[in-house]
Coordinates of C-alpha atoms in Angstrom, one line a residue:
Chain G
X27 CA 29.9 -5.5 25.3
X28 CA 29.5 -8.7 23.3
X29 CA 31.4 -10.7 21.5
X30 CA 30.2 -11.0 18.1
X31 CA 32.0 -13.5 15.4
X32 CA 30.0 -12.0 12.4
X33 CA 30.5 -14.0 9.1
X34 CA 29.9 -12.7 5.8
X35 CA 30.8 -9.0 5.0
X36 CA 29.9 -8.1 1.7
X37 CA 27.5 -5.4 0.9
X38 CA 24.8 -5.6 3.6
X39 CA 27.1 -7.6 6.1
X40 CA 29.9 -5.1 6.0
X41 CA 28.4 -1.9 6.8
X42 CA 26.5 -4.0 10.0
X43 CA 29.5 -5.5 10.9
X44 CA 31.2 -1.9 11.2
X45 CA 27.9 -0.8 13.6
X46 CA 28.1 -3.4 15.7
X47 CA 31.9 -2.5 16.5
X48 CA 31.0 1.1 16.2
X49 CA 28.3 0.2 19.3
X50 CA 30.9 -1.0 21.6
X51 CA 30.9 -4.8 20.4
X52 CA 34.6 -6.6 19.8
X53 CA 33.6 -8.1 16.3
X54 CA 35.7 -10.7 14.8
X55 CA 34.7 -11.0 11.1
X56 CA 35.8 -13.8 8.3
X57 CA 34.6 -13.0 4.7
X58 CA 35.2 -15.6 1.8
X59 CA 37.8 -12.0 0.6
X60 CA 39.2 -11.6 3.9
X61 CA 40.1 -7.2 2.0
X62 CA 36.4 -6.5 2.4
X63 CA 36.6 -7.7 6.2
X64 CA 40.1 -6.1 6.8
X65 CA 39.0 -2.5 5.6
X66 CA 36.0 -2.1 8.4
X67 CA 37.0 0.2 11.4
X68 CA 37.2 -1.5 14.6
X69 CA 36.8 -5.3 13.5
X70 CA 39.1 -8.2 14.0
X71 CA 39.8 -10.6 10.7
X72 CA 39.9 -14.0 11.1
X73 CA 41.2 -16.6 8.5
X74 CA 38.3 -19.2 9.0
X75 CA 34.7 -18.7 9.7
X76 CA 35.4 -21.3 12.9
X77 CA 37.6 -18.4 13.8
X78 CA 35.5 -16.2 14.0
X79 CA 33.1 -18.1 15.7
X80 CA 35.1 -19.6 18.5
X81 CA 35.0 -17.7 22.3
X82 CA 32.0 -15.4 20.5
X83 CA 29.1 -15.0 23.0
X84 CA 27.3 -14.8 19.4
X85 CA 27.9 -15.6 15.5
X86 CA 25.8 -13.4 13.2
X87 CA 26.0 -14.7 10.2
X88 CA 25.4 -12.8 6.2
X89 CA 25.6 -15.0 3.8
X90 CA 23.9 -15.0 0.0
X91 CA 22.2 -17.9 0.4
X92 CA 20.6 -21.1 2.4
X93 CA 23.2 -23.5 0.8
X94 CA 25.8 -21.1 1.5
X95 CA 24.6 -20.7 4.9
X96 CA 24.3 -24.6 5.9
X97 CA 27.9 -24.8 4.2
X98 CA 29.5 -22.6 6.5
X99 CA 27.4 -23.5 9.0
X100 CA 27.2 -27.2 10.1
X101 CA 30.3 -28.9 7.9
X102 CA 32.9 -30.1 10.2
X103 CA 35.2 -27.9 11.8
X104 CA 32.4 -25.3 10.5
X105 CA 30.9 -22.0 13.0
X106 CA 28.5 -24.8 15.1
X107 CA 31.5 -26.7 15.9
X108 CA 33.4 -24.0 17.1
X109 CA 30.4 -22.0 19.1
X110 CA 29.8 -23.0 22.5
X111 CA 26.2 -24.3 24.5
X112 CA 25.0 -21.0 25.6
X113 CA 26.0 -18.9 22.9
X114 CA 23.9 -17.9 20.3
X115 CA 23.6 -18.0 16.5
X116 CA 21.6 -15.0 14.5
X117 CA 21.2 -15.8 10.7
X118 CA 20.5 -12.6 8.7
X119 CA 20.3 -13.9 5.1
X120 CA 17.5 -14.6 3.5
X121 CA 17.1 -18.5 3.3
X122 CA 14.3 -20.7 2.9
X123 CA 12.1 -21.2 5.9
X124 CA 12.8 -25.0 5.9
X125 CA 16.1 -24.3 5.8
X126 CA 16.3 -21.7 9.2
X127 CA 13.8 -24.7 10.8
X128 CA 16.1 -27.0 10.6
X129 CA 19.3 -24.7 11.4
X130 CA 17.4 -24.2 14.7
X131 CA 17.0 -28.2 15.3
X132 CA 21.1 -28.1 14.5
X133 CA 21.7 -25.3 17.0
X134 CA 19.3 -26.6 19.6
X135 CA 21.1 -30.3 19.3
X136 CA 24.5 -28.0 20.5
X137 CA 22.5 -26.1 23.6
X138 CA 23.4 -23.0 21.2
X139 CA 20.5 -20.3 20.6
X140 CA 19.1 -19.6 17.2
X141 CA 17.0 -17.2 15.9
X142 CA 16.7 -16.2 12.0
X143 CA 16.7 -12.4 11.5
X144 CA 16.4 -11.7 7.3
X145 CA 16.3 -7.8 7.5
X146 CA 14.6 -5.3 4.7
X147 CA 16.1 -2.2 3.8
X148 CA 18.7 -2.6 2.3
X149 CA 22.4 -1.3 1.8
X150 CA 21.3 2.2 3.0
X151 CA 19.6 0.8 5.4
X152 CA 22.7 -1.2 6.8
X153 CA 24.6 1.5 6.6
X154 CA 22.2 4.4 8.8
X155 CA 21.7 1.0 11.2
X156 CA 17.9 1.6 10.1
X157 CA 17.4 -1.9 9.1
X158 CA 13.7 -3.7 10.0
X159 CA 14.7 -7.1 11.7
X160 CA 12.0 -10.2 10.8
X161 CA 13.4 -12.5 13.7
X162 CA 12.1 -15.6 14.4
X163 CA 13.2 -17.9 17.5
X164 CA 12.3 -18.8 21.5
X165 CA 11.3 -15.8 23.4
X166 CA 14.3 -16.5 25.4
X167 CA 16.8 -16.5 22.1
X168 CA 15.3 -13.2 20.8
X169 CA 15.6 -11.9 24.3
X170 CA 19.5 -13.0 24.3
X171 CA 20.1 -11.3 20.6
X172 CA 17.5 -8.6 20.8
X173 CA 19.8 -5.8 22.5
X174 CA 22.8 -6.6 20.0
X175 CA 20.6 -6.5 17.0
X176 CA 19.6 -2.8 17.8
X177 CA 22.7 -1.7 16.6
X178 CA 21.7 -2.6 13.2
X179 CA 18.1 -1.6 13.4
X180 CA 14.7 -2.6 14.7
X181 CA 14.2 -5.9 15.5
X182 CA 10.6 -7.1 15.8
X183 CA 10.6 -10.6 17.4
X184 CA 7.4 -12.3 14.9
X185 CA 7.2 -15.7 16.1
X186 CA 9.2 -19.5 16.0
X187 CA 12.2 -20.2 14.2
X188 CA 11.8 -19.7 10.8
X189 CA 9.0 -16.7 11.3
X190 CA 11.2 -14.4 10.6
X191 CA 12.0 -15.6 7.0
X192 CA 8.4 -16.0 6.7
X193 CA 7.8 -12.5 7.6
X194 CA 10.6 -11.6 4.8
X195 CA 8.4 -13.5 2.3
X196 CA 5.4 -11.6 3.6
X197 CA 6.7 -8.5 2.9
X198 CA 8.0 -9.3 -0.3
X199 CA 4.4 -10.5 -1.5
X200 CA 2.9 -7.9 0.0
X201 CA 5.0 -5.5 -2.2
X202 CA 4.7 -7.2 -5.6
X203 CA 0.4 -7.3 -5.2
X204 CA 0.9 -3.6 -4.3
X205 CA 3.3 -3.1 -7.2
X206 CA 0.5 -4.9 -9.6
X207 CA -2.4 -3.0 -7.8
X208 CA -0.8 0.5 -8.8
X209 CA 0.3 -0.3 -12.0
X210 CA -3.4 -1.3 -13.0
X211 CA -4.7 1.8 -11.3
X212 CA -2.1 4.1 -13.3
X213 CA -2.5 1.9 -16.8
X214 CA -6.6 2.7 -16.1
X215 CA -5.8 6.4 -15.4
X216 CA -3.9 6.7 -18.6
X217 CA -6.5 4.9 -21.0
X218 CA -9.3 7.3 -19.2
X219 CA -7.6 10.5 -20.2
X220 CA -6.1 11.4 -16.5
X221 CA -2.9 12.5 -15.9
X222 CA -1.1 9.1 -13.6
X223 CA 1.6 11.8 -12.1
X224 CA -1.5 14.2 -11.3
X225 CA -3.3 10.8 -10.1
X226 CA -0.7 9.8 -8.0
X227 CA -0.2 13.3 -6.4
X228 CA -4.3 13.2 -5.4
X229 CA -3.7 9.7 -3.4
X230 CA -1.1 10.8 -1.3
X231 CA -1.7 10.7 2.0
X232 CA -5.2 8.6 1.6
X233 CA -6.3 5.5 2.3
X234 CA -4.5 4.8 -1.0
X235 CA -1.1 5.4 -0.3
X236 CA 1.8 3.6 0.3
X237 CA 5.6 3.2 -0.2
X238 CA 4.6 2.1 -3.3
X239 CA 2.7 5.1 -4.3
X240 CA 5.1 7.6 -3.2
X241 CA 7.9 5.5 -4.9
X242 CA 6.9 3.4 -7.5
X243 CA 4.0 5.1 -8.8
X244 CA 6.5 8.2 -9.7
X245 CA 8.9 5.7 -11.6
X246 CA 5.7 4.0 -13.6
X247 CA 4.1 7.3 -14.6
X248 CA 7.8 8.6 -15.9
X249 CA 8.8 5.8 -16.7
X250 CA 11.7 5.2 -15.1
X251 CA 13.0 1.8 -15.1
X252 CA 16.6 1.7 -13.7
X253 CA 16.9 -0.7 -11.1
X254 CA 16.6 -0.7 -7.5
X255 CA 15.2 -4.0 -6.8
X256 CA 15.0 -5.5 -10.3
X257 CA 12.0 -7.8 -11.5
X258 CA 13.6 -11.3 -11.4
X259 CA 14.5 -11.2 -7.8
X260 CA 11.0 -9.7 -6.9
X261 CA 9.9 -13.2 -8.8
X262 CA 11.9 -15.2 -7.1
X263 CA 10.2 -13.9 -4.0
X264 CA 6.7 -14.4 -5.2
X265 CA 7.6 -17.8 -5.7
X266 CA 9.3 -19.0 -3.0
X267 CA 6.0 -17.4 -0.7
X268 CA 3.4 -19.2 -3.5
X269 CA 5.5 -22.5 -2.9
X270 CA 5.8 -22.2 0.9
X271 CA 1.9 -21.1 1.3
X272 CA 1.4 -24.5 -0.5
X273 CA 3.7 -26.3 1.6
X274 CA 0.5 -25.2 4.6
X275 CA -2.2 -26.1 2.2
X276 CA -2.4 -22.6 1.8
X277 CA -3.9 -21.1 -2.4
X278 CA -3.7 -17.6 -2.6
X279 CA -5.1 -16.5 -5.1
X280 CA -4.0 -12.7 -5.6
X281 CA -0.1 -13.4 -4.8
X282 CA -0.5 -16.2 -7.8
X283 CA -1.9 -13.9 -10.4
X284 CA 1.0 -11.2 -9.3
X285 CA 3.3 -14.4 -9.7
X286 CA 2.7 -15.2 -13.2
X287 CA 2.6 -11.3 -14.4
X288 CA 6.0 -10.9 -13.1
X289 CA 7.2 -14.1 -15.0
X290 CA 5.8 -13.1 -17.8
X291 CA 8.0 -9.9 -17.6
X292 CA 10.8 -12.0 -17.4
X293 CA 10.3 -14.1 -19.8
X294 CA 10.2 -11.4 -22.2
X295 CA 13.6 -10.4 -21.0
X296 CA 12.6 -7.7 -18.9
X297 CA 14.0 -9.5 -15.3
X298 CA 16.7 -6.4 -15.2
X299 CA 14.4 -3.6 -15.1
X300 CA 13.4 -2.5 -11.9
X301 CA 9.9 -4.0 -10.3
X302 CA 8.1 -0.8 -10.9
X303 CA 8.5 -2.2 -14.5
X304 CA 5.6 -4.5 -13.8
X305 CA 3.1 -1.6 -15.4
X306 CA 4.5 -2.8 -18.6
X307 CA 3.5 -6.4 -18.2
X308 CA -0.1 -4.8 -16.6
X309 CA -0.2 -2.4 -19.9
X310 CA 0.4 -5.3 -22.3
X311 CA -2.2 -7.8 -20.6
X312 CA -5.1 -5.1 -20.2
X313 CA -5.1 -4.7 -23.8
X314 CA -4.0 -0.9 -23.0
X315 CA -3.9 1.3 -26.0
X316 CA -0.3 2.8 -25.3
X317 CA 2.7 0.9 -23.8
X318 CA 3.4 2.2 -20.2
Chain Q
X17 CA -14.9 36.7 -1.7
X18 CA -16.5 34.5 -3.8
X19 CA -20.5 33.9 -3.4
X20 CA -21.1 30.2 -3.5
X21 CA -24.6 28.2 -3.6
X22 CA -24.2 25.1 -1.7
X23 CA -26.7 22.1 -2.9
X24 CA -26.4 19.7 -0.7
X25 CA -25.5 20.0 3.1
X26 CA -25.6 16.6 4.8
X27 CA -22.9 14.2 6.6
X28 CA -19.9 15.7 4.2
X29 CA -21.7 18.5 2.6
X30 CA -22.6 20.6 6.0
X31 CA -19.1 21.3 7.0
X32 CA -17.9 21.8 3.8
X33 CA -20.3 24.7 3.4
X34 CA -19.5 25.7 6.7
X35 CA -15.9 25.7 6.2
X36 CA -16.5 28.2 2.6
X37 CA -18.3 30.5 5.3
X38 CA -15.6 30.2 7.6
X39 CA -13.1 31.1 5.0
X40 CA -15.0 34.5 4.4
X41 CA -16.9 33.2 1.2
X42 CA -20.7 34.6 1.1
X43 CA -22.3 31.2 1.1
X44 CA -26.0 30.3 0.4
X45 CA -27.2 26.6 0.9
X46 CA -30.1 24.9 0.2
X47 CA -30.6 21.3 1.2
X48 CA -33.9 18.8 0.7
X49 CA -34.0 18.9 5.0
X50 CA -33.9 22.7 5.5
X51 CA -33.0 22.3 9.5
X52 CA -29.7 20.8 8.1
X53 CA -28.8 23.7 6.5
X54 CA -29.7 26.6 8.7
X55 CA -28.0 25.3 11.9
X56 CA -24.9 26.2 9.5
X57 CA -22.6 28.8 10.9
X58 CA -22.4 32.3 8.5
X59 CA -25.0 30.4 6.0
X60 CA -28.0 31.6 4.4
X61 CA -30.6 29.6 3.6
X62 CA -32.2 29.0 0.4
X63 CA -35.9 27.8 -0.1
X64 CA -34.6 25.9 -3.6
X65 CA -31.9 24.6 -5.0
X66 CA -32.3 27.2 -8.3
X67 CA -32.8 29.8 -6.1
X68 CA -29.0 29.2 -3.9
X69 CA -27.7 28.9 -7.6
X70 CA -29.5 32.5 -8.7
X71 CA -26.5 35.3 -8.3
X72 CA -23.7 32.6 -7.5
X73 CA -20.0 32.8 -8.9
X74 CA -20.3 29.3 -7.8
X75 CA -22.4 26.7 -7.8
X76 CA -21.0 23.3 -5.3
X77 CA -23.4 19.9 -5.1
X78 CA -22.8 17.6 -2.9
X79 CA -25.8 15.3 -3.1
X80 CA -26.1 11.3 -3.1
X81 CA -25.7 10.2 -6.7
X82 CA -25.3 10.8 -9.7
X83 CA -29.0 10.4 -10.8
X84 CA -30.4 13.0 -7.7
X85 CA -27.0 15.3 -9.0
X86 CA -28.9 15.3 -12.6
X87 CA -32.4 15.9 -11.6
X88 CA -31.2 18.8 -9.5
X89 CA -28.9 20.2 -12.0
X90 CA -31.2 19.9 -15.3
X91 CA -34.8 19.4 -14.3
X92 CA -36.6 22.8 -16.2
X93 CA -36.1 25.7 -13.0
X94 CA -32.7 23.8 -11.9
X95 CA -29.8 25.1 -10.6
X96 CA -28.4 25.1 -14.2
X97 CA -30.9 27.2 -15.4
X98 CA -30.4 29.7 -12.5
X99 CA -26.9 29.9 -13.2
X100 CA -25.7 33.3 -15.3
X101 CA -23.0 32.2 -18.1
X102 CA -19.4 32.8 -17.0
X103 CA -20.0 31.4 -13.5
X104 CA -18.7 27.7 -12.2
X105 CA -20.4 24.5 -11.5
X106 CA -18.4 22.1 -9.3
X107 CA -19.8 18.6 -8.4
X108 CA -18.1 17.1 -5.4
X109 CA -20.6 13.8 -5.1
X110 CA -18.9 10.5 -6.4
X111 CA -21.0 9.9 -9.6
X112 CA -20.2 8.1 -12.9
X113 CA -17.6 9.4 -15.2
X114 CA -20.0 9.4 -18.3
X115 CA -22.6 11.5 -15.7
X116 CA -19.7 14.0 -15.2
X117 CA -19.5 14.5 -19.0
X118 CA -22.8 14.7 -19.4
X119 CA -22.9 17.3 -17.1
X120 CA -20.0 19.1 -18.3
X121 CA -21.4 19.2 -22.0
X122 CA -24.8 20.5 -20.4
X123 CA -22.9 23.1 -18.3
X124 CA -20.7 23.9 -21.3
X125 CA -23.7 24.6 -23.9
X126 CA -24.7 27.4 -21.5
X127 CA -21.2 28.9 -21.0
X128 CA -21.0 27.9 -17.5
X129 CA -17.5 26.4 -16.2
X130 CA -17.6 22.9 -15.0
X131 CA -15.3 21.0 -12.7
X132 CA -15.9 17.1 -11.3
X133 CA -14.4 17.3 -8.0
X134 CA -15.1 14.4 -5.6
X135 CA -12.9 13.8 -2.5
X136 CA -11.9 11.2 -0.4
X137 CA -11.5 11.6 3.6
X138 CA -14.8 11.1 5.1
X139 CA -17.2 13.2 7.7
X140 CA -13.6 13.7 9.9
X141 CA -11.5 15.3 6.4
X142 CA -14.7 17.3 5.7
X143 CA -14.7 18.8 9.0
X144 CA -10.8 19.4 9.9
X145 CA -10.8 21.1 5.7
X146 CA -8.0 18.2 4.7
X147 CA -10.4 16.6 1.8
X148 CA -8.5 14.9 -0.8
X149 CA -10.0 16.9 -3.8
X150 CA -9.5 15.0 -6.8
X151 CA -10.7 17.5 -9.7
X152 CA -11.6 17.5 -13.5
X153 CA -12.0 20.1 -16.1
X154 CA -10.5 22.5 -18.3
X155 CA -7.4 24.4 -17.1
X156 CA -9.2 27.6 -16.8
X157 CA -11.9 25.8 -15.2
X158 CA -10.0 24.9 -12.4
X159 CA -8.2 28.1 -11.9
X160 CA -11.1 29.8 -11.4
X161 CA -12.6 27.0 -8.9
X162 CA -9.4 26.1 -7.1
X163 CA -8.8 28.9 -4.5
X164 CA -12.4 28.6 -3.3
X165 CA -11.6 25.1 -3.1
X166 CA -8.8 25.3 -1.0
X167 CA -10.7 26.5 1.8
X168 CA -11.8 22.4 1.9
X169 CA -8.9 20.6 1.3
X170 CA -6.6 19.8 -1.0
X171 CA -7.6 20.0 -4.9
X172 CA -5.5 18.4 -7.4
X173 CA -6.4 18.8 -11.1
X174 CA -6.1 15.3 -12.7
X175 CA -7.5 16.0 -16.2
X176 CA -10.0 16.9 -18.1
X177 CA -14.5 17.1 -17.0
X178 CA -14.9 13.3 -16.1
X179 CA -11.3 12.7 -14.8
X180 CA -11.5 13.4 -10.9
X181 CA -14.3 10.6 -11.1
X182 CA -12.1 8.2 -13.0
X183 CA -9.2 9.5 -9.9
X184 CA -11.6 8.2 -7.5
X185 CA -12.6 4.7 -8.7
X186 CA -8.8 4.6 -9.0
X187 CA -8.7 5.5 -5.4
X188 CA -11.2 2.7 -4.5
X189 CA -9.5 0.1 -6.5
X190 CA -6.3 0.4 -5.0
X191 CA -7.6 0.3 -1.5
X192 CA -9.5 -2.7 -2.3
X193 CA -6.7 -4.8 -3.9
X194 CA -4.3 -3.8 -1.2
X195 CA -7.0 -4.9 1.4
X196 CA -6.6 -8.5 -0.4
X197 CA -3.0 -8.0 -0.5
X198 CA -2.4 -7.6 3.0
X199 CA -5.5 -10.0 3.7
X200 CA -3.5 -12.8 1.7
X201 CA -0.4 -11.7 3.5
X202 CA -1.8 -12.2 7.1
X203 CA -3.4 -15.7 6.6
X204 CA 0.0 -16.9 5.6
X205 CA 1.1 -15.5 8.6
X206 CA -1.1 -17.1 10.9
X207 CA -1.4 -21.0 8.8
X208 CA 2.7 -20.1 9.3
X209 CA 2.8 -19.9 13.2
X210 CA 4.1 -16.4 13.2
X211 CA 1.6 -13.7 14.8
X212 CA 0.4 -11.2 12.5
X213 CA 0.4 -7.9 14.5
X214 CA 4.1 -8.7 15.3
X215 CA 4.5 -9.3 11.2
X216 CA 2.0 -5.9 11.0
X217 CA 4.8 -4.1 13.2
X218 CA 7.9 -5.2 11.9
X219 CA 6.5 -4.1 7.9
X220 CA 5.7 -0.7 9.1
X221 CA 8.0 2.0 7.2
X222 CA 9.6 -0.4 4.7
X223 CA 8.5 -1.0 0.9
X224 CA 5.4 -2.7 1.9
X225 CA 4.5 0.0 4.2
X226 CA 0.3 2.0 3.5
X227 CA -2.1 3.2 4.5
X228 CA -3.8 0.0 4.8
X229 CA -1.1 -2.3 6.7
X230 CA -0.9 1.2 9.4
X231 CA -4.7 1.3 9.9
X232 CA -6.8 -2.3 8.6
X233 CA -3.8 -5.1 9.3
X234 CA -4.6 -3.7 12.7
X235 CA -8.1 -4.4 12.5
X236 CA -7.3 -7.7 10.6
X237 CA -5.1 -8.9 13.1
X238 CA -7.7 -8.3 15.9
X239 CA -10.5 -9.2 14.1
X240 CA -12.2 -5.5 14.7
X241 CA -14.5 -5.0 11.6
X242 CA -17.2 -2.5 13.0
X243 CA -17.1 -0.3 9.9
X244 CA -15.6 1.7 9.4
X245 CA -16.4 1.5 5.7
X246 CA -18.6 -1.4 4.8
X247 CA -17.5 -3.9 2.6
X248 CA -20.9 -3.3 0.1
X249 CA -19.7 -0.1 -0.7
X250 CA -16.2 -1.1 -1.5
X251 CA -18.0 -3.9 -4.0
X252 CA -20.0 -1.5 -5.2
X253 CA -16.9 1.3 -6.1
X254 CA -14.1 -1.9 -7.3
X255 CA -17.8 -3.4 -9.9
X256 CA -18.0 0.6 -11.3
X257 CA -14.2 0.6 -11.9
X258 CA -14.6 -2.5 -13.4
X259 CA -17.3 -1.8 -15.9
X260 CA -15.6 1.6 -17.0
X261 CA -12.4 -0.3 -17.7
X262 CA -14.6 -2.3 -19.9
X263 CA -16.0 1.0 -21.1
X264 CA -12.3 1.4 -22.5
X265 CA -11.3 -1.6 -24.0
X266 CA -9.6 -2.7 -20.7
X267 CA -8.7 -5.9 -18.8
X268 CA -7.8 -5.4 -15.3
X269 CA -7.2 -9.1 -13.7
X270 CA -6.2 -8.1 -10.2
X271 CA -9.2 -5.5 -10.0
X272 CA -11.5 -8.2 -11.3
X273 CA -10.0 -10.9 -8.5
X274 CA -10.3 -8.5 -5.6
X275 CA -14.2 -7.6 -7.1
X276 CA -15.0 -10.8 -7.1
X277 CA -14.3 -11.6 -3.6
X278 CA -15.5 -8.7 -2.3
X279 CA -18.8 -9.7 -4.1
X280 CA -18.4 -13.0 -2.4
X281 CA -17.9 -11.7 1.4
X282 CA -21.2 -9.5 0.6
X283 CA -22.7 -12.5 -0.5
X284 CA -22.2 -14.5 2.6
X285 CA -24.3 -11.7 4.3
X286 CA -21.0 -9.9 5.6
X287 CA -21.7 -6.5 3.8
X288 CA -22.2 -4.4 6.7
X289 CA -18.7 -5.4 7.7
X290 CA -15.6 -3.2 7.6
X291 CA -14.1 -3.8 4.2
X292 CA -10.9 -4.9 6.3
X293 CA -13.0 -8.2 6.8
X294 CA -12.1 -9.6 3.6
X295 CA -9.7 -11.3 5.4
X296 CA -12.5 -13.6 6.3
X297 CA -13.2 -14.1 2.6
X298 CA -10.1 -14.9 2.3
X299 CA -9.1 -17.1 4.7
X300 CA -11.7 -19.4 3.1
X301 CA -10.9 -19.3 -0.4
X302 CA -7.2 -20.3 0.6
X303 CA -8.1 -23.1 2.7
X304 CA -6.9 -21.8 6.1
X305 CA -7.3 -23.8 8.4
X306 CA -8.2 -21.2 11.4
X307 CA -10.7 -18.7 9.8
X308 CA -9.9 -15.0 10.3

């Protein structure tokens, strides 16, 4: 058993919040609406997020964002403040990397582990405790936080502080090209005379498939837009990765082209549709004969 | 029971035959190396290719290209001159689209069914019968070819004489930018400090989950590229899909990307690498500072 302050229970945070207690954990939670903390089984509410944190052996914290984070996080009377050396801090958003590095400098300053853990899967994933878990941190952090972070999923320990958001970043690229890869392949298929949903069906299980087959490739060729994980936020990602890969010295080339296609679908006010929308961008710029 | 002539029993085309015997089919083969064909279980042996074709419901080729498909298929004494009208011609090589339709008009002037039906799965899907089968045709052409085809994998209609072709190069294309894609992904790893097999891990069975992260970030990661399949070939399938998007009136911008640095890696004398090694490619376009 553990004593977890966890801080920020909206959509994702809630449902983990309610695993960790279900797991055996005494979590005290503080949420900017303290209702949404109040109505999870088996967790204490406390009226600051300092509250939460203090006598915790670890604060997990699920915020939106990294100024939201470093808010709650390091302004006075704030969770550092109130966590003691030897306890240990798990961020879950998904924040810049700069912003976990220098989190972990803040925590390290205090004797207090950090690791940053941005997770992928989400609500449904919160809820079934399936979550995949990008953390970054000491071997001897994620070996502190590792056991406890089970209860919300598998957590795969990816290198330094701040790997773990660069993992999240990863994935997210690696999604979009795949996104911009199938669409092309299904806007060719079309404009050859094959069937995409037939198409699709032959690439299962190939060297072809993926996620993004099995899923996205059924919305393209039906054309089924409804969000899911709409376009502007898969943007935001792409651009965030393209401006941290510079940050290294790193060009990459592919993730930039998929960059610009999906700001071009949102600049034609197309940023709520789900990703999968992309084909229509793809359609458009190919010169395709029929819209997708 | 269906008789079949088999033209064509090498590497894939041997225990594809074998596996039509095995299924109870009355199969006669006739390949340019006899030996090949008679150590076939439950197959007779043809001394020419018109002469497997003579008396066939069925005629299957499985030869090398599309130009050796034609000579064998048209040449005056062919098989298509064997072949009684009201019988079906299936061609399983990977050959051009427009040499499909050729074929299909030829087939079609003499009242013979056609069906383009490459596959995708190697020597090892030949053998164990789990072929992806990506087929074109009429409707009634593939009725009538399908149940034979069965007993070699799995055959998906994808649209009309010319189409399974087309389903191929759309097979190739999307392995090839997803090789990129994950390529890009893992440098940015690395030039990030986190370790790319742990990245590899935590990614499997989320949204950016394939084929490719499962089987080549594995080889990326550990720099294994003994093919495998060789990066020439995957230059030489991604510059086909390329020139018959031209064909119709297309621009494909990720496809022309990942074909141009595939051409690149094959130019640097790394062709007989595992396509997976256009990671090295990679890494040096983007300016990595370790290479892959």
């Amino acid at each position: 058993m553990t004593r977890i302050g966890f801080i920020g229970t909206g959509i994702m945070g809630g449902p983990m919040a309610a695993n960790l207690a279900a797991a055996g954990h005494e979590v005290t939670a503080w949420n900017r609406s303290p209702e949404k903390a109040a109505r999870l089984p088996g967790v204490r509410v406390a009226g600051t997020a300092g509250g939460a944190a203090r006598g915790a052996d670890m604060v997990i914290v699920m915020l939106s964002s990294g100024p939201v984070c470093d808010a709650v996080l390091l302004d006075e009377g704030g969770v550092l403040a109130s966590m003691a050396a030897g306890s240990a801090l798990v961020v879950m958003s998904s924040i810049p990397v700069e912003t976990a590095q220098g989190q972990a400098r803040a925590a390290g300053a205090r004797g207090i582990f950090y690791v940053d853990a941005p997770v992928s899967g989400g609500e449904k994933g919160a809820k079934a405790a399936s979550l995949a878990i990008m953390a970054g941190g000491t071997a001897q952090a994620f070996a502190r936080v590792a056991p406890v972070l089970e209860a919300m999923g598998r957590p795969v320990h990816v290198g330094p502080a701040g790997a773990g958001q660069l993992c999240k970043l990863i994935n997210q690229s690696i999604v979009a090209s795949t996104l911009v890869a199938v669409a092309e392949a299904l806007v060719l298929a079309r404009q050859g005379g094959a069937d995409p949903l037939k198409v699709r069906e032959a690439l299962l299980g190939g060297f072809a498939d993926s996620t993004i087959l099995k899923q996205h490739a059924l919305r393209m060729a039906t054309a089924d837009f409804v969000p899911g994980g709409p376009a502007k936020y898969q943007v935001k990602d792409t651009s965030t990765a393209l401006a941290h890969a510079a940050t290294l010295g790193l060009d990459l080339p592919m993730l930039k082209l998929t960059d610009s296609l999906f700001a071009a679908m949102v600049d034609k006010g197309e940023g709520d549709l789900d990703h999968s929308g992309i084909i229509r961008e793809v359609a458009r710029m190919s010169g395709a004969r029929e819209a997708a």
